Structures are given as C-alpha cells and as structure tokens.
Tab-separated table of C-alpha atoms in Angstrom:
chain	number	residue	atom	x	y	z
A	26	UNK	CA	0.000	0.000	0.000
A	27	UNK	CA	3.011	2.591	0.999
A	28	UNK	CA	4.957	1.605	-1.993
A	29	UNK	CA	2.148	2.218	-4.589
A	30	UNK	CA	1.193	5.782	-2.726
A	31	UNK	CA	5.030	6.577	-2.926
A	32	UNK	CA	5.080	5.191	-6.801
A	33	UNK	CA	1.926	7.530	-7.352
A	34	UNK	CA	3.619	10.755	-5.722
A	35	UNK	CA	6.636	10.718	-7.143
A	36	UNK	CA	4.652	10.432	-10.945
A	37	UNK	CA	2.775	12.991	-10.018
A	38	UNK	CA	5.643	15.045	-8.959
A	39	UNK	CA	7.542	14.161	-12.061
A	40	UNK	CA	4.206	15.150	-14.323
A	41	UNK	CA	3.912	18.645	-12.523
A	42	UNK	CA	7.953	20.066	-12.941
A	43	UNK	CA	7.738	18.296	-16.179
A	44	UNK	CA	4.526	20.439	-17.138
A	45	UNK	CA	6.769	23.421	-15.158
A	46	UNK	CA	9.723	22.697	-16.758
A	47	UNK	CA	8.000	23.338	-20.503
A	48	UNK	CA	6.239	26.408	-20.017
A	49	UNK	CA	9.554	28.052	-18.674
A	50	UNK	CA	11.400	26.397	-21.519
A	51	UNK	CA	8.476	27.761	-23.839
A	52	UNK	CA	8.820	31.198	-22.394
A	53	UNK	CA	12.925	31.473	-22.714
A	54	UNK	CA	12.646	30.289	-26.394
A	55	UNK	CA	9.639	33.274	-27.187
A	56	UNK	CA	11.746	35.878	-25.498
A	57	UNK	CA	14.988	34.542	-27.070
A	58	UNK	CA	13.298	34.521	-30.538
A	59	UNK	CA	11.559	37.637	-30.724
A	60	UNK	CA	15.072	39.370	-29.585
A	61	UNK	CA	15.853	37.272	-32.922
A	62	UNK	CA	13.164	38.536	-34.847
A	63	UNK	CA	12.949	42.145	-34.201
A	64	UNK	CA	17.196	41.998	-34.566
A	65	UNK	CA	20.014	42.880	-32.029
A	66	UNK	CA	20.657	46.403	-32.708
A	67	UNK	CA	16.781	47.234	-31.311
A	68	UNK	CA	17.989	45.560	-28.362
A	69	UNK	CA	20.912	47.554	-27.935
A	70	UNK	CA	19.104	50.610	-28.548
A	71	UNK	CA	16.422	49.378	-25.940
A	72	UNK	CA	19.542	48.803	-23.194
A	73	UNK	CA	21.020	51.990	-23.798
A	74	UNK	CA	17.846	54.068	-22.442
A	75	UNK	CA	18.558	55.771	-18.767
A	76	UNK	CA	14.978	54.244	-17.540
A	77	UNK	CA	16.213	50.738	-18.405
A	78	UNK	CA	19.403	51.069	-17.100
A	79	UNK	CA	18.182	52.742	-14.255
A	80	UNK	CA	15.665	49.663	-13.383
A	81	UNK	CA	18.569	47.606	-13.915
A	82	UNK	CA	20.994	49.461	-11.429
A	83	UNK	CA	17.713	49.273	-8.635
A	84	UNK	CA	17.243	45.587	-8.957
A	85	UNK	CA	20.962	44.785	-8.677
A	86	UNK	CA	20.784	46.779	-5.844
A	87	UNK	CA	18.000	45.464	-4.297
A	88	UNK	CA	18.971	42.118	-4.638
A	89	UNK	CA	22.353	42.307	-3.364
A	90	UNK	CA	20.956	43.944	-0.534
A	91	UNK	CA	18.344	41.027	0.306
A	92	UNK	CA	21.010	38.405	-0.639
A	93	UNK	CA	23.418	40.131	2.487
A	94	UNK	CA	20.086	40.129	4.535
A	95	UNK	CA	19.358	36.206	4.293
A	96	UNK	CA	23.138	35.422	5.178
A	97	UNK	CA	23.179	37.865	8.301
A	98	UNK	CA	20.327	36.126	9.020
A	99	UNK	CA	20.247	32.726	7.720
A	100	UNK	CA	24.251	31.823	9.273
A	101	UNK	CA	23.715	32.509	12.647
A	102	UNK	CA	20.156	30.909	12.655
A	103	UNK	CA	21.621	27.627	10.918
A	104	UNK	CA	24.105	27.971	13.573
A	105	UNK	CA	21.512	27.741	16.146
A	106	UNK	CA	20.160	25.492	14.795
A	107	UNK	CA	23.096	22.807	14.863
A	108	UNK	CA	24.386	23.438	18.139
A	109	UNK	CA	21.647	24.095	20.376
A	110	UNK	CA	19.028	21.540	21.642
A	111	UNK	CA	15.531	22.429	21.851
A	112	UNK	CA	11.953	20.947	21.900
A	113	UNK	CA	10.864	19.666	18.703
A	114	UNK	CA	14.331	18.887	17.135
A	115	UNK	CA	14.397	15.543	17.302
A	116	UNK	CA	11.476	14.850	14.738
C-alpha cells in the first residue's frame, strides 16, 4: 500500500515540474526569438535608455541587498540550529 502511494507521488511530482519545466522552456525560447526577430541592434538601442538602465541598477541593488540580509540572518540561525538543543528537534 506505501509503496504504490510513494510510486503515485513521485509520478505525479515528475508530471507537474515536467509540465513546469516546458512552459519556462516555452517562455525562454519566445523571449529569445523575438530578440531574434525584431534583430540585435533594437535591443541595444532598448539597453542603452537611462529608464532601463536605471531599473537595472535598482534591482541589482536590491537584490544584493536582500542576498546580504538572508546570510546575516540565515548563518547565525543555521548555527543555532546545529548546536543548540531544543523541543521539537528531534522529529
């Protein structure tokens, strides 16, 4: 009984990032080919606007910023986490 519920999940899990796994494959190939299709020097003329590169700039900023956020938090707690006993760690 186990082994045909685990047999079932892990299809089903398979079927769902397979179904996952096309539509971002689907969406990389539309965006590569209409760069393609509409030709590289509109691209370049699209990067070189200040509100692009400004929207850029901001979201290398603001991930950099949440990327030093998780580690100042995320070390310590893992650290915690390791060392320390506490109720409920054991399951």
């Amino acid at each position: 009984m186990e082994n045909s519920y685990n047999k079932l999940h892990n299809s089903s899990f398979i079927a769902i990032m397979s179904i996952l796994t096309e539509l971002v494959l689907g969406l990389v190939v539309l965006s590569v080919s209409i760069v393609l299709y509409k030709g590289l020097p509109n691209l370049w003329t699209s990067l070189s606007t200040p509100e692009l590169q400004f929207s850029i700039k901001l979201s290398l900023f603001t991930s950099i910023i949440s990327t030093l956020l998780c580690l100042v938090f995320a070390i310590p707690i893992g650290y915690v986490l390791v060392k320390l006993d506490f109720k409920g760690k054991s399951y």
